[in-house]
Amino acid sequence: MTGAARGLGASIVRRLTEAGAMVWAADVREKELKELARELGEDGRTVQPLVFDIRDSGQVASAVADIWDSSGSLHILVNNAAVDVSKPIEHLSAEEADLVISTNLLGPVHLCLENYRRMIKQGGGHIINVLSTAANRTWTEAGPYAASETGLRAFTHTLFQEARRDCIGIGVTGIIAGGMETRFILERFPDADTSKLQDPAIVADTVMYALSVPVGSVVGELVIVPRNEPSWP
């Protein structure tokens, strides 16, 4: 589970642990991640914090190998981590564009590559890639963000098709989530009308629904947005 320390990621961790799952929670925000693990641990839930940068394929490979060596299996991968730099393309730096695309697109791809082949050998698993409405529609000041989200949606669709061919026990789901009342939104758009945003817990429930579908069927894609979502469709 990536981007686990706060916002939607923390909500998904809560839902998974409520359901009895042992969660490997990954983020670059070490302090917040460990605070979440400690809080849930006091409630009897099992969360193992992992601090690594998903942009670094070497760090991803090492972390995934440690998880599989330690646990012997991994049944669910949730790619949730994302960043944005809200600037006109005219004023974007190469470093800013690289940050967004490497985090939002290459990071999930790295994690899928490392886990998918292992899930095939295992005979099953479920990969969920959390997407933005920018995967279907863009707006100004969102060039790299839209490019990364559109690319991840295409990759998710391809992985869905290959999983049907490679291993019937592997489910792949893309979840397109509209605006949520999280720091990810409010730090970028401090004047956002919070009445038009949804609780991240609702999106976390959508993740749990995708995971609840019986083996033999799979939800390939879900869209969950506020009723007055301005960026959909």
PDB file of C-alpha atoms in Angstrom:
ATOM      1  CA  MET A   1       0.000   0.000   0.000  1.00  0.00           C
ATOM      2  CA  THR A   2       1.713   3.190  -1.162  1.00  0.00           C
ATOM      3  CA  GLY A   3       1.021   6.774  -0.112  1.00  0.00           C
ATOM      4  CA  ALA A   4      -0.191   5.255   3.133  1.00  0.00           C
ATOM      5  CA  ALA A   5       0.739   7.914   5.688  1.00  0.00           C
ATOM      6  CA  ARG A   6      -2.180  10.282   5.267  1.00  0.00           C
ATOM      7  CA  GLY A   7      -5.308  11.173   3.289  1.00  0.00           C
ATOM      8  CA  LEU A   8      -6.796   8.459   1.127  1.00  0.00           C
ATOM      9  CA  GLY A   9      -3.892   6.130   1.819  1.00  0.00           C
ATOM     10  CA  ALA A  10      -4.478   6.217   5.565  1.00  0.00           C
ATOM     11  CA  SER A  11      -8.216   5.656   5.003  1.00  0.00           C
ATOM     12  CA  ILE A  12      -7.506   2.566   2.909  1.00  0.00           C
ATOM     13  CA  VAL A  13      -5.089   1.243   5.538  1.00  0.00           C
ATOM     14  CA  ARG A  14      -7.813   1.665   8.155  1.00  0.00           C
ATOM     15  CA  ARG A  15     -10.360  -0.219   6.059  1.00  0.00           C
ATOM     16  CA  LEU A  16      -7.973  -3.052   5.249  1.00  0.00           C
ATOM     17  CA  THR A  17      -6.933  -3.519   8.868  1.00  0.00           C
ATOM     18  CA  GLU A  18     -10.567  -3.370   9.990  1.00  0.00           C
ATOM     19  CA  ALA A  19     -11.119  -6.333   7.674  1.00  0.00           C
ATOM     20  CA  GLY A  20      -8.280  -8.204   9.377  1.00  0.00           C
ATOM     21  CA  ALA A  21      -5.522  -7.674   6.820  1.00  0.00           C
ATOM     22  CA  MET A  22      -1.886  -7.285   7.768  1.00  0.00           C
ATOM     23  CA  VAL A  23      -0.783  -4.170   5.844  1.00  0.00           C
ATOM     24  CA  TRP A  24       2.657  -3.220   4.605  1.00  0.00           C
ATOM     25  CA  ALA A  25       2.242   0.566   4.542  1.00  0.00           C
ATOM     26  CA  ALA A  26       4.701   2.510   2.383  1.00  0.00           C
ATOM     27  CA  ASP A  27       5.411   6.236   2.205  1.00  0.00           C
ATOM     28  CA  VAL A  28       8.288   8.706   2.198  1.00  0.00           C
ATOM     29  CA  ARG A  29       6.759  10.540   5.195  1.00  0.00           C
ATOM     30  CA  GLU A  30       8.369   8.492   7.938  1.00  0.00           C
ATOM     31  CA  LYS A  31       7.009  10.381  10.957  1.00  0.00           C
ATOM     32  CA  GLU A  32       3.365  10.329   9.840  1.00  0.00           C
ATOM     33  CA  LEU A  33       3.642   6.730   8.685  1.00  0.00           C
ATOM     34  CA  LYS A  34       4.976   5.495  11.997  1.00  0.00           C
ATOM     35  CA  GLU A  35       2.354   7.488  13.899  1.00  0.00           C
ATOM     36  CA  LEU A  36      -0.390   5.766  11.888  1.00  0.00           C
ATOM     37  CA  ALA A  37       1.164   2.343  12.492  1.00  0.00           C
ATOM     38  CA  ARG A  38       1.451   3.053  16.211  1.00  0.00           C
ATOM     39  CA  GLU A  39      -2.145   4.291  16.441  1.00  0.00           C
ATOM     40  CA  LEU A  40      -3.581   1.263  14.670  1.00  0.00           C
ATOM     41  CA  GLY A  41      -1.267  -1.077  16.561  1.00  0.00           C
ATOM     42  CA  GLU A  42      -2.715   0.166  19.842  1.00  0.00           C
ATOM     43  CA  ASP A  43      -6.089  -0.934  18.482  1.00  0.00           C
ATOM     44  CA  GLY A  44      -4.797  -4.437  17.820  1.00  0.00           C
ATOM     45  CA  ARG A  45      -4.272  -4.040  14.078  1.00  0.00           C
ATOM     46  CA  THR A  46      -1.114  -5.032  12.236  1.00  0.00           C
ATOM     47  CA  VAL A  47       0.638  -2.386  10.145  1.00  0.00           C
ATOM     48  CA  GLN A  48       4.248  -2.661   9.059  1.00  0.00           C
ATOM     49  CA  PRO A  49       5.627   0.756   8.015  1.00  0.00           C
ATOM     50  CA  LEU A  50       7.979   0.879   5.045  1.00  0.00           C
ATOM     51  CA  VAL A  51       9.882   4.054   4.161  1.00  0.00           C
ATOM     52  CA  PHE A  52      11.105   4.113   0.560  1.00  0.00           C
ATOM     53  CA  ASP A  53      10.811   6.171  -2.619  1.00  0.00           C
ATOM     54  CA  ILE A  54       8.698   4.495  -5.292  1.00  0.00           C
ATOM     55  CA  ARG A  55      10.477   6.570  -7.969  1.00  0.00           C
ATOM     56  CA  ASP A  56      13.612   4.509  -7.347  1.00  0.00           C
ATOM     57  CA  SER A  57      13.253   1.097  -9.007  1.00  0.00           C
ATOM     58  CA  GLY A  58      16.091  -0.286  -6.883  1.00  0.00           C
ATOM     59  CA  GLN A  59      14.395   0.712  -3.631  1.00  0.00           C
ATOM     60  CA  VAL A  60      11.120  -0.772  -4.895  1.00  0.00           C
ATOM     61  CA  ALA A  61      12.776  -4.069  -5.838  1.00  0.00           C
ATOM     62  CA  SER A  62      14.474  -4.317  -2.451  1.00  0.00           C
ATOM     63  CA  ALA A  63      11.307  -3.489  -0.479  1.00  0.00           C
ATOM     64  CA  VAL A  64       9.146  -5.922  -2.457  1.00  0.00           C
ATOM     65  CA  ALA A  65      11.714  -8.705  -2.080  1.00  0.00           C
ATOM     66  CA  ASP A  66      11.801  -8.104   1.684  1.00  0.00           C
ATOM     67  CA  ILE A  67       7.990  -8.292   1.881  1.00  0.00           C
ATOM     68  CA  TRP A  68       7.773 -11.556  -0.028  1.00  0.00           C
ATOM     69  CA  ASP A  69      10.730 -13.083   1.812  1.00  0.00           C
ATOM     70  CA  SER A  70       9.226 -12.126   5.167  1.00  0.00           C
ATOM     71  CA  SER A  71       5.576 -12.973   4.503  1.00  0.00           C
ATOM     72  CA  GLY A  72       5.840 -15.589   1.794  1.00  0.00           C
ATOM     73  CA  SER A  73       2.965 -13.943  -0.082  1.00  0.00           C
ATOM     74  CA  LEU A  74       1.256 -10.694  -0.947  1.00  0.00           C
ATOM     75  CA  HIS A  75      -2.396 -10.785  -1.877  1.00  0.00           C
ATOM     76  CA  ILE A  76      -3.221  -7.111  -2.459  1.00  0.00           C
ATOM     77  CA  LEU A  77      -1.211  -4.269  -3.960  1.00  0.00           C
ATOM     78  CA  VAL A  78      -2.716  -0.774  -3.773  1.00  0.00           C
ATOM     79  CA  ASN A  79      -0.857   1.914  -5.716  1.00  0.00           C
ATOM     80  CA  ASN A  80      -2.120   5.166  -4.247  1.00  0.00           C
ATOM     81  CA  ALA A  81       0.865   7.534  -3.930  1.00  0.00           C
ATOM     82  CA  ALA A  82       0.673  10.671  -6.080  1.00  0.00           C
ATOM     83  CA  VAL A  83       2.033  14.211  -6.225  1.00  0.00           C
ATOM     84  CA  ASP A  84       1.326  17.296  -8.317  1.00  0.00           C
ATOM     85  CA  VAL A  85       2.981  20.589  -9.200  1.00  0.00           C
ATOM     86  CA  SER A  86       0.203  22.981 -10.210  1.00  0.00           C
ATOM     87  CA  LYS A  87       1.926  25.365 -12.607  1.00  0.00           C
ATOM     88  CA  PRO A  88       1.420  26.518 -16.192  1.00  0.00           C
ATOM     89  CA  ILE A  89       3.560  24.479 -18.581  1.00  0.00           C
ATOM     90  CA  GLU A  90       5.409  27.688 -19.472  1.00  0.00           C
ATOM     91  CA  HIS A  91       6.825  27.877 -15.948  1.00  0.00           C
ATOM     92  CA  LEU A  92       7.414  24.176 -15.215  1.00  0.00           C
ATOM     93  CA  SER A  93      10.946  22.929 -14.713  1.00  0.00           C
ATOM     94  CA  ALA A  94      12.188  19.588 -15.977  1.00  0.00           C
ATOM     95  CA  GLU A  95      12.735  18.522 -12.367  1.00  0.00           C
ATOM     96  CA  GLU A  96       9.109  19.272 -11.451  1.00  0.00           C
ATOM     97  CA  ALA A  97       7.762  17.381 -14.450  1.00  0.00           C
ATOM     98  CA  ASP A  98      10.029  14.441 -13.614  1.00  0.00           C
ATOM     99  CA  LEU A  99       8.842  14.431  -9.991  1.00  0.00           C
ATOM    100  CA  VAL A 100       5.181  14.170 -10.977  1.00  0.00           C
ATOM    101  CA  ILE A 101       5.535  11.632 -13.769  1.00  0.00           C
ATOM    102  CA  SER A 102       8.030   9.409 -11.957  1.00  0.00           C
ATOM    103  CA  THR A 103       5.890   9.335  -8.806  1.00  0.00           C
ATOM    104  CA  ASN A 104       2.454   8.946 -10.383  1.00  0.00           C
ATOM    105  CA  LEU A 105       3.308   6.717 -13.332  1.00  0.00           C
ATOM    106  CA  LEU A 106       6.704   5.066 -13.038  1.00  0.00           C
ATOM    107  CA  GLY A 107       6.337   4.354  -9.312  1.00  0.00           C
ATOM    108  CA  PRO A 108       3.171   2.256  -9.738  1.00  0.00           C
ATOM    109  CA  VAL A 109       4.681   0.582 -12.803  1.00  0.00           C
ATOM    110  CA  HIS A 110       7.771  -0.399 -10.776  1.00  0.00           C
ATOM    111  CA  LEU A 111       5.562  -1.910  -8.068  1.00  0.00           C
ATOM    112  CA  CYS A 112       3.383  -3.751 -10.561  1.00  0.00           C
ATOM    113  CA  LEU A 113       6.418  -5.224 -12.325  1.00  0.00           C
ATOM    114  CA  GLU A 114       7.900  -6.527  -9.090  1.00  0.00           C
ATOM    115  CA  ASN A 115       4.655  -7.962  -7.709  1.00  0.00           C
ATOM    116  CA  TYR A 116       2.795  -9.157 -10.806  1.00  0.00           C
ATOM    117  CA  ARG A 117       5.295 -11.877 -11.731  1.00  0.00           C
ATOM    118  CA  ARG A 118       5.278 -13.080  -8.141  1.00  0.00           C
ATOM    119  CA  MET A 119       1.472 -13.125  -8.066  1.00  0.00           C
ATOM    120  CA  ILE A 120       1.491 -15.292 -11.192  1.00  0.00           C
ATOM    121  CA  LYS A 121       3.698 -17.842  -9.417  1.00  0.00           C
ATOM    122  CA  GLN A 122       1.484 -17.543  -6.341  1.00  0.00           C
ATOM    123  CA  GLY A 123      -1.604 -18.195  -8.448  1.00  0.00           C
ATOM    124  CA  GLY A 124      -3.559 -15.100  -7.470  1.00  0.00           C
ATOM    125  CA  GLY A 125      -3.723 -11.619  -6.052  1.00  0.00           C
ATOM    126  CA  HIS A 126      -5.304  -8.246  -6.702  1.00  0.00           C
ATOM    127  CA  ILE A 127      -3.702  -5.034  -7.947  1.00  0.00           C
ATOM    128  CA  ILE A 128      -5.549  -1.745  -7.481  1.00  0.00           C
ATOM    129  CA  ASN A 129      -4.273   1.432  -9.094  1.00  0.00           C
ATOM    130  CA  VAL A 130      -5.878   4.612  -7.754  1.00  0.00           C
ATOM    131  CA  LEU A 131      -6.373   7.166 -10.528  1.00  0.00           C
ATOM    132  CA  SER A 132      -7.517  10.762 -10.784  1.00  0.00           C
ATOM    133  CA  THR A 133     -10.277  12.159 -12.962  1.00  0.00           C
ATOM    134  CA  ALA A 134      -7.319  13.700 -14.822  1.00  0.00           C
ATOM    135  CA  ALA A 135      -6.956  10.245 -16.397  1.00  0.00           C
ATOM    136  CA  ASN A 136      -9.991  11.141 -18.514  1.00  0.00           C
ATOM    137  CA  ARG A 137     -10.015  14.911 -18.621  1.00  0.00           C
ATOM    138  CA  THR A 138      -7.413  17.571 -18.041  1.00  0.00           C
ATOM    139  CA  TRP A 139      -7.406  21.207 -17.003  1.00  0.00           C
ATOM    140  CA  THR A 140      -4.865  24.032 -17.007  1.00  0.00           C
ATOM    141  CA  GLU A 141      -1.822  23.838 -14.734  1.00  0.00           C
ATOM    142  CA  ALA A 142      -2.029  20.023 -14.823  1.00  0.00           C
ATOM    143  CA  GLY A 143       0.130  18.949 -17.768  1.00  0.00           C
ATOM    144  CA  PRO A 144       2.444  16.376 -16.115  1.00  0.00           C
ATOM    145  CA  TYR A 145      -0.312  15.310 -13.702  1.00  0.00           C
ATOM    146  CA  ALA A 146      -2.766  14.527 -16.504  1.00  0.00           C
ATOM    147  CA  ALA A 147      -0.051  12.841 -18.548  1.00  0.00           C
ATOM    148  CA  SER A 148       0.918  10.590 -15.633  1.00  0.00           C
ATOM    149  CA  GLU A 149      -2.667   9.693 -14.721  1.00  0.00           C
ATOM    150  CA  THR A 150      -3.643   8.995 -18.339  1.00  0.00           C
ATOM    151  CA  GLY A 151      -0.562   6.823 -18.727  1.00  0.00           C
ATOM    152  CA  LEU A 152      -1.309   4.864 -15.555  1.00  0.00           C
ATOM    153  CA  ARG A 153      -4.872   4.255 -16.688  1.00  0.00           C
ATOM    154  CA  ALA A 154      -3.607   2.853 -19.998  1.00  0.00           C
ATOM    155  CA  PHE A 155      -1.070   0.676 -18.184  1.00  0.00           C
ATOM    156  CA  THR A 156      -3.804  -0.574 -15.831  1.00  0.00           C
ATOM    157  CA  HIS A 157      -6.058  -1.525 -18.755  1.00  0.00           C
ATOM    158  CA  THR A 158      -3.175  -3.409 -20.392  1.00  0.00           C
ATOM    159  CA  LEU A 159      -2.336  -5.228 -17.155  1.00  0.00           C
ATOM    160  CA  PHE A 160      -6.015  -6.160 -16.771  1.00  0.00           C
ATOM    161  CA  GLN A 161      -5.977  -7.807 -20.205  1.00  0.00           C
ATOM    162  CA  GLU A 162      -2.690  -9.606 -19.584  1.00  0.00           C
ATOM    163  CA  ALA A 163      -3.873 -10.900 -16.199  1.00  0.00           C
ATOM    164  CA  ARG A 164      -6.879 -12.508 -17.884  1.00  0.00           C
ATOM    165  CA  ARG A 165      -4.398 -14.330 -20.121  1.00  0.00           C
ATOM    166  CA  ASP A 166      -1.619 -15.052 -17.612  1.00  0.00           C
ATOM    167  CA  CYS A 167      -3.426 -15.977 -14.385  1.00  0.00           C
ATOM    168  CA  ILE A 168      -7.183 -16.080 -13.894  1.00  0.00           C
ATOM    169  CA  GLY A 169      -6.662 -15.617 -10.146  1.00  0.00           C
ATOM    170  CA  ILE A 170      -5.215 -12.117 -10.489  1.00  0.00           C
ATOM    171  CA  GLY A 171      -7.620  -9.176 -10.446  1.00  0.00           C
ATOM    172  CA  VAL A 172      -6.648  -5.725 -11.701  1.00  0.00           C
ATOM    173  CA  THR A 173      -8.787  -2.668 -10.947  1.00  0.00           C
ATOM    174  CA  GLY A 174      -8.390   0.993 -11.719  1.00  0.00           C
ATOM    175  CA  ILE A 175     -10.304   3.286  -9.363  1.00  0.00           C
ATOM    176  CA  ILE A 176     -10.873   6.803 -10.666  1.00  0.00           C
ATOM    177  CA  ALA A 177     -11.417   9.002  -7.634  1.00  0.00           C
ATOM    178  CA  GLY A 178     -12.792  12.525  -7.788  1.00  0.00           C
ATOM    179  CA  GLY A 179     -11.935  15.369  -5.442  1.00  0.00           C
ATOM    180  CA  MET A 180     -11.485  14.396  -1.796  1.00  0.00           C
ATOM    181  CA  GLU A 181     -11.196  16.486   1.327  1.00  0.00           C
ATOM    182  CA  THR A 182      -7.529  15.731   1.931  1.00  0.00           C
ATOM    183  CA  ARG A 183      -4.340  17.733   2.242  1.00  0.00           C
ATOM    184  CA  PHE A 184      -3.416  16.633  -1.282  1.00  0.00           C
ATOM    185  CA  ILE A 185      -6.249  18.812  -2.587  1.00  0.00           C
ATOM    186  CA  LEU A 186      -6.262  21.565   0.007  1.00  0.00           C
ATOM    187  CA  GLU A 187      -2.509  22.211  -0.092  1.00  0.00           C
ATOM    188  CA  ARG A 188      -2.696  22.716  -3.870  1.00  0.00           C
ATOM    189  CA  PHE A 189      -6.006  24.582  -3.875  1.00  0.00           C
ATOM    190  CA  PRO A 190      -6.435  26.253  -0.449  1.00  0.00           C
ATOM    191  CA  ASP A 191      -9.579  28.082  -1.604  1.00  0.00           C
ATOM    192  CA  ALA A 192     -11.317  24.899  -2.758  1.00  0.00           C
ATOM    193  CA  ASP A 193     -14.997  24.601  -1.829  1.00  0.00           C
ATOM    194  CA  THR A 194     -14.912  21.640   0.552  1.00  0.00           C
ATOM    195  CA  SER A 195     -18.658  21.118   0.096  1.00  0.00           C
ATOM    196  CA  LYS A 196     -17.786  19.847  -3.392  1.00  0.00           C
ATOM    197  CA  LEU A 197     -15.288  17.287  -2.095  1.00  0.00           C
ATOM    198  CA  GLN A 198     -15.908  13.748  -0.856  1.00  0.00           C
ATOM    199  CA  ASP A 199     -14.691  11.991   2.258  1.00  0.00           C
ATOM    200  CA  PRO A 200     -11.690   9.780   1.429  1.00  0.00           C
ATOM    201  CA  ALA A 201     -13.317   7.047   3.497  1.00  0.00           C
ATOM    202  CA  ILE A 202     -15.913   6.704   0.723  1.00  0.00           C
ATOM    203  CA  VAL A 203     -13.168   6.018  -1.799  1.00  0.00           C
ATOM    204  CA  ALA A 204     -11.608   3.545   0.641  1.00  0.00           C
ATOM    205  CA  ASP A 205     -14.968   1.748   0.764  1.00  0.00           C
ATOM    206  CA  THR A 206     -14.875   1.591  -3.037  1.00  0.00           C
ATOM    207  CA  VAL A 207     -11.483  -0.111  -2.836  1.00  0.00           C
ATOM    208  CA  MET A 208     -12.960  -2.661  -0.442  1.00  0.00           C
ATOM    209  CA  TYR A 209     -15.865  -3.267  -2.815  1.00  0.00           C
ATOM    210  CA  ALA A 210     -13.468  -4.004  -5.679  1.00  0.00           C
ATOM    211  CA  LEU A 211     -11.662  -6.494  -3.450  1.00  0.00           C
ATOM    212  CA  SER A 212     -14.924  -8.163  -2.402  1.00  0.00           C
ATOM    213  CA  VAL A 213     -15.888  -9.435  -5.856  1.00  0.00           C
ATOM    214  CA  PRO A 214     -15.681 -13.258  -5.884  1.00  0.00           C
ATOM    215  CA  VAL A 215     -12.864 -15.003  -7.737  1.00  0.00           C
ATOM    216  CA  GLY A 216     -13.963 -15.624 -11.299  1.00  0.00           C
ATOM    217  CA  SER A 217     -15.149 -12.053 -11.738  1.00  0.00           C
ATOM    218  CA  VAL A 218     -13.313  -8.753 -11.463  1.00  0.00           C
ATOM    219  CA  VAL A 219     -14.218  -5.088 -11.543  1.00  0.00           C
ATOM    220  CA  GLY A 220     -11.892  -3.624 -14.151  1.00  0.00           C
ATOM    221  CA  GLU A 221     -12.602   0.031 -13.391  1.00  0.00           C
ATOM    222  CA  LEU A 222     -14.700   2.082 -11.006  1.00  0.00           C
ATOM    223  CA  VAL A 223     -15.422   5.801 -10.896  1.00  0.00           C
ATOM    224  CA  ILE A 224     -16.273   7.418  -7.563  1.00  0.00           C
ATOM    225  CA  VAL A 225     -16.775  11.196  -7.601  1.00  0.00           C
ATOM    226  CA  PRO A 226     -18.817  13.741  -5.673  1.00  0.00           C
ATOM    227  CA  ARG A 227     -22.196  14.369  -7.325  1.00  0.00           C
ATOM    228  CA  ASN A 228     -21.107  17.908  -8.217  1.00  0.00           C
ATOM    229  CA  GLU A 229     -17.575  16.942  -9.269  1.00  0.00           C
ATOM    230  CA  PRO A 230     -16.425  19.815 -11.557  1.00  0.00           C
ATOM    231  CA  SER A 231     -13.753  17.791 -13.390  1.00  0.00           C
ATOM    232  CA  TRP A 232     -15.911  14.835 -14.494  1.00  0.00           C
ATOM    233  CA  PRO A 233     -16.473  13.843 -17.246  1.00  0.00           C
TER     234      PRO A 233
END
